[in-house]
Coordinates of N, CA, C and O in Angstrom, one line a residue:
M87 N -35.2 -41.6 -0.8 CA -34.3 -41.9 0.3 C -33.3 -40.8 0.3 O -32.6 -40.5 -0.6
H88 N -33.1 -40.1 1.6 CA -32.3 -39.2 1.8 C -31.1 -39.7 2.8 O -31.1 -40.3 3.6
I89 N -29.7 -39.4 1.9 CA -28.6 -39.7 2.4 C -27.9 -38.6 3.1 O -27.9 -37.4 2.8
V90 N -27.3 -38.9 4.4 CA -26.6 -38.0 5.2 C -25.3 -38.0 4.8 O -24.6 -39.0 4.8
D91 N -24.4 -36.7 4.3 CA -23.1 -36.6 3.9 C -22.5 -36.0 5.2 O -22.9 -34.8 5.6
H92 N -21.5 -36.6 5.8 CA -20.6 -35.9 6.7 C -19.4 -35.3 6.1 O -18.6 -35.9 5.3
E93 N -19.4 -34.1 6.2 CA -18.2 -33.4 5.7 C -17.5 -32.6 6.7 O -17.5 -31.5 7.3
P94 N -16.5 -33.3 7.3 CA -15.4 -33.0 8.4 C -14.8 -31.7 8.0 O -14.6 -30.8 9.0
A95 N -14.3 -31.5 6.9 CA -13.6 -30.3 6.7 C -14.6 -29.0 7.0 O -14.0 -27.9 7.4
N96 N -15.8 -29.2 6.7 CA -16.7 -28.2 7.0 C -17.5 -28.2 8.5 O -18.3 -27.5 8.5
K97 N -17.0 -29.3 9.0 CA -17.7 -29.5 10.5 C -19.3 -29.6 10.2 O -19.9 -28.7 11.1
S98 N -19.6 -30.4 9.2 CA -21.1 -30.4 9.0 C -21.7 -31.7 8.6 O -20.9 -32.6 8.2
L99 N -22.9 -31.9 8.8 CA -23.6 -33.0 8.1 C -24.7 -32.5 7.3 O -25.3 -31.4 7.7
L100 N -24.8 -33.1 6.0 CA -25.9 -32.4 5.0 C -26.5 -33.5 4.3 O -26.1 -34.5 4.3
I101 N -28.0 -33.0 4.1 CA -28.8 -33.9 3.4 C -29.1 -33.1 2.2 O -29.5 -31.8 2.3
R102 N -28.9 -33.5 1.0 CA -29.2 -32.9 -0.4 C -30.1 -33.7 -0.9 O -30.6 -34.8 -0.9
D103 N -31.0 -32.7 -1.8 CA -32.1 -33.1 -2.6 C -31.8 -32.6 -4.1 O -31.9 -31.3 -4.0
N104 N -31.5 -33.2 -5.0 CA -31.0 -32.8 -6.3 C -29.9 -31.6 -6.2 O -30.1 -30.5 -6.8
G105 N -29.0 -31.9 -5.3 CA -27.9 -31.0 -5.4 C -28.1 -29.8 -4.5 O -27.0 -29.3 -4.2
N106 N -29.3 -29.6 -3.8 CA -29.5 -28.6 -3.0 C -29.6 -29.0 -1.6 O -30.1 -30.0 -1.4
A107 N -29.1 -28.1 -0.6 CA -29.3 -28.6 0.8 C -30.6 -28.4 1.2 O -31.4 -27.5 1.2
A108 N -31.0 -29.6 1.8 CA -32.5 -29.8 2.4 C -32.5 -29.6 3.8 O -33.1 -29.2 4.4
A109 N -31.1 -30.1 4.4 CA -30.9 -30.1 5.9 C -29.5 -29.9 6.3 O -28.7 -30.7 5.5
V110 N -29.1 -29.3 7.2 CA -27.8 -29.2 7.7 C -27.6 -29.1 9.1 O -28.5 -28.6 9.8
M111 N -26.6 -29.8 9.6 CA -26.3 -29.8 11.1 C -24.7 -29.3 11.1 O -24.0 -29.9 10.4
T112 N -24.4 -28.4 11.9 CA -23.1 -27.8 12.1 C -22.6 -28.0 13.4 O -23.4 -28.1 14.4
Y113 N -21.3 -28.3 13.7 CA -20.7 -28.6 14.9 C -19.4 -28.0 15.2 O -18.8 -27.5 14.2
V114 N -19.0 -27.6 16.4 CA -17.7 -27.2 16.8 C -16.8 -28.2 17.5 O -17.5 -28.9 18.4
I115 N -15.7 -28.2 17.1 CA -15.1 -29.4 17.9 C -14.1 -28.8 19.2 O -13.2 -27.7 18.8
S116 N -14.8 -28.9 20.4 CA -14.1 -28.3 21.4 C -12.7 -29.1 21.8 O -11.9 -28.4 22.4
S117 N -12.7 -30.2 21.7 CA -11.6 -31.1 21.8 C -11.6 -32.3 21.1 O -12.9 -32.6 20.4
P118 N -10.7 -33.1 20.7 CA -10.8 -34.2 20.0 C -11.8 -35.5 20.7 O -12.5 -36.2 19.7
E119 N -12.2 -35.2 21.7 CA -13.3 -36.1 22.4 C -14.6 -35.3 22.6 O -15.4 -36.0 23.2
L120 N -14.8 -34.0 22.1 CA -16.0 -33.5 22.4 C -16.4 -32.5 21.4 O -15.5 -31.6 21.1
Y121 N -17.7 -32.9 20.8 CA -18.1 -31.9 19.9 C -19.4 -31.3 20.2 O -20.0 -31.8 21.1
I122 N -19.4 -30.1 19.9 CA -20.7 -29.4 20.3 C -21.5 -29.0 19.0 O -21.1 -28.3 18.1
I123 N -22.8 -29.4 18.9 CA -23.6 -29.2 17.9 C -24.3 -27.7 18.0 O -24.9 -27.5 19.2
D124 N -24.0 -27.0 17.1 CA -24.4 -25.7 17.4 C -25.5 -24.9 16.2 O -26.0 -23.9 16.5
H125 N -26.0 -25.7 15.5 CA -26.8 -25.2 14.5 C -27.6 -26.5 13.7 O -26.7 -27.3 13.2
T126 N -28.8 -26.6 13.7 CA -29.3 -27.7 12.9 C -30.5 -26.8 12.0 O -31.2 -26.0 12.7
L127 N -30.7 -27.0 10.9 CA -31.6 -26.4 9.8 C -32.3 -27.2 9.0 O -31.5 -28.0 8.3
V128 N -33.5 -27.3 8.7 CA -34.2 -28.2 7.7 C -35.0 -27.0 7.0 O -35.7 -26.4 7.5
E129 N -34.6 -27.1 5.7 CA -35.4 -26.1 4.9 C -37.0 -26.3 4.9 O -37.5 -27.4 5.0
N130 N -37.7 -25.2 5.0 CA -39.1 -25.3 5.0 C -39.8 -26.4 4.3 O -40.8 -27.0 4.5
A131 N -39.4 -26.5 2.9 CA -40.1 -27.5 2.2 C -40.0 -29.0 2.6 O -40.5 -29.9 2.1
Y132 N -38.9 -29.1 3.3 CA -38.7 -30.7 3.9 C -39.0 -30.9 5.3 O -38.6 -32.0 5.7
R133 N -39.6 -29.9 5.9 CA -39.9 -30.1 7.4 C -41.0 -31.2 7.4 O -41.9 -31.5 6.5
G134 N -40.9 -31.9 8.6 CA -42.0 -32.9 8.8 C -41.7 -34.2 8.1 O -42.3 -35.3 8.1
Q135 N -40.4 -34.3 7.5 CA -40.1 -35.6 6.9 C -38.9 -36.4 7.7 O -38.4 -37.3 7.3
G136 N -38.6 -35.9 9.0 CA -37.7 -36.7 9.8 C -36.2 -36.3 9.4 O -35.5 -37.1 9.9
L137 N -35.8 -35.2 8.8 CA -34.5 -34.9 8.4 C -33.6 -34.5 9.5 O -32.4 -35.0 9.6
G138 N -34.2 -33.9 10.4 CA -33.4 -33.3 11.4 C -33.0 -34.6 12.4 O -32.0 -34.8 13.0
D139 N -34.1 -35.5 12.5 CA -33.8 -36.8 13.2 C -32.7 -37.6 12.5 O -31.8 -38.0 13.1
K140 N -32.6 -37.6 11.1 CA -31.5 -38.5 10.4 C -30.2 -37.8 10.7 O -29.1 -38.6 10.8
L141 N -30.1 -36.4 10.9 CA -29.0 -35.9 11.1 C -28.4 -36.2 12.5 O -27.2 -36.5 12.6
L142 N -29.3 -36.2 13.4 CA -29.0 -36.3 14.8 C -28.5 -37.8 14.9 O -27.4 -38.0 15.7
K143 N -29.1 -38.8 14.3 CA -28.7 -40.2 14.3 C -27.4 -40.4 13.6 O -26.7 -40.9 14.3
A144 N -27.3 -39.8 12.6 CA -25.9 -39.8 12.0 C -24.7 -39.4 12.8 O -23.7 -40.0 12.9
M145 N -25.0 -38.1 13.5 CA -23.9 -37.6 14.2 C -23.7 -38.4 15.7 O -22.5 -38.6 16.0
V146 N -24.8 -39.0 16.2 CA -24.6 -39.9 17.3 C -23.8 -41.1 17.0 O -23.0 -41.6 17.6
E147 N -24.1 -42.0 15.8 CA -23.6 -42.9 15.4 C -22.0 -42.7 15.0 O -21.1 -43.5 15.6
Y148 N -21.8 -41.5 14.4 CA -20.2 -41.1 14.2 C -19.6 -40.9 15.7 O -18.3 -41.4 15.8
A149 N -20.3 -40.1 16.5 CA -19.6 -40.1 17.9 C -19.5 -41.4 18.6 O -18.3 -41.6 19.0
R150 N -20.3 -42.2 18.5 CA -20.1 -43.6 19.2 C -18.9 -44.4 18.4 O -18.0 -45.0 19.2
E151 N -19.0 -44.3 17.3 CA -17.8 -44.9 16.5 C -16.4 -44.3 16.8 O -15.6 -45.2 16.8
N152 N -16.3 -43.2 17.2 CA -15.1 -42.5 17.5 C -14.9 -41.9 18.8 O -14.0 -41.1 19.0
A153 N -15.6 -42.4 19.7 CA -15.4 -42.1 21.2 C -15.6 -40.6 21.5 O -14.7 -40.2 22.3
I154 N -16.5 -40.1 20.7 CA -16.6 -38.6 21.0 C -18.0 -38.3 21.9 O -18.9 -38.9 21.4
K155 N -17.9 -37.3 22.7 CA -19.1 -36.9 23.4 C -19.7 -35.8 22.8 O -18.9 -35.0 22.0
I156 N -20.9 -35.5 22.7 CA -21.7 -34.5 22.1 C -22.3 -33.7 23.2 O -23.0 -34.2 23.9
I157 N -22.5 -32.4 23.0 CA -23.2 -31.3 23.6 C -24.1 -30.7 22.7 O -23.6 -30.0 21.7
P158 N -25.4 -30.8 22.7 CA -26.2 -30.2 21.8 C -26.6 -28.8 22.4 O -26.9 -28.6 23.4
L159 N -26.3 -27.6 21.7 CA -26.3 -26.4 22.1 C -27.0 -25.6 21.0 O -27.0 -24.3 20.9
C160 N -27.9 -26.1 20.3 CA -28.7 -25.5 19.0 C -29.6 -24.5 20.0 O -30.5 -24.9 20.8
V161 N -29.8 -23.3 19.6 CA -30.5 -22.3 19.9 C -31.5 -21.7 19.0 O -31.3 -21.6 17.9

């Protein structure tokens, strides 16, 4: 089972496997009510396991709980 860790100090959500980053999502705080997701990465060995989806769901849940809007700008 993969657990999503939210690291507000690093402005990121992270999924680890044996201490190594398996997937990461980073964001920029545009204002207290607006976060911009600027990067999502799932390491090759973990692709196809739904980790990107888990990161997104965790961010959406956090945003809803804190009345934050999200703009996804991953390129």
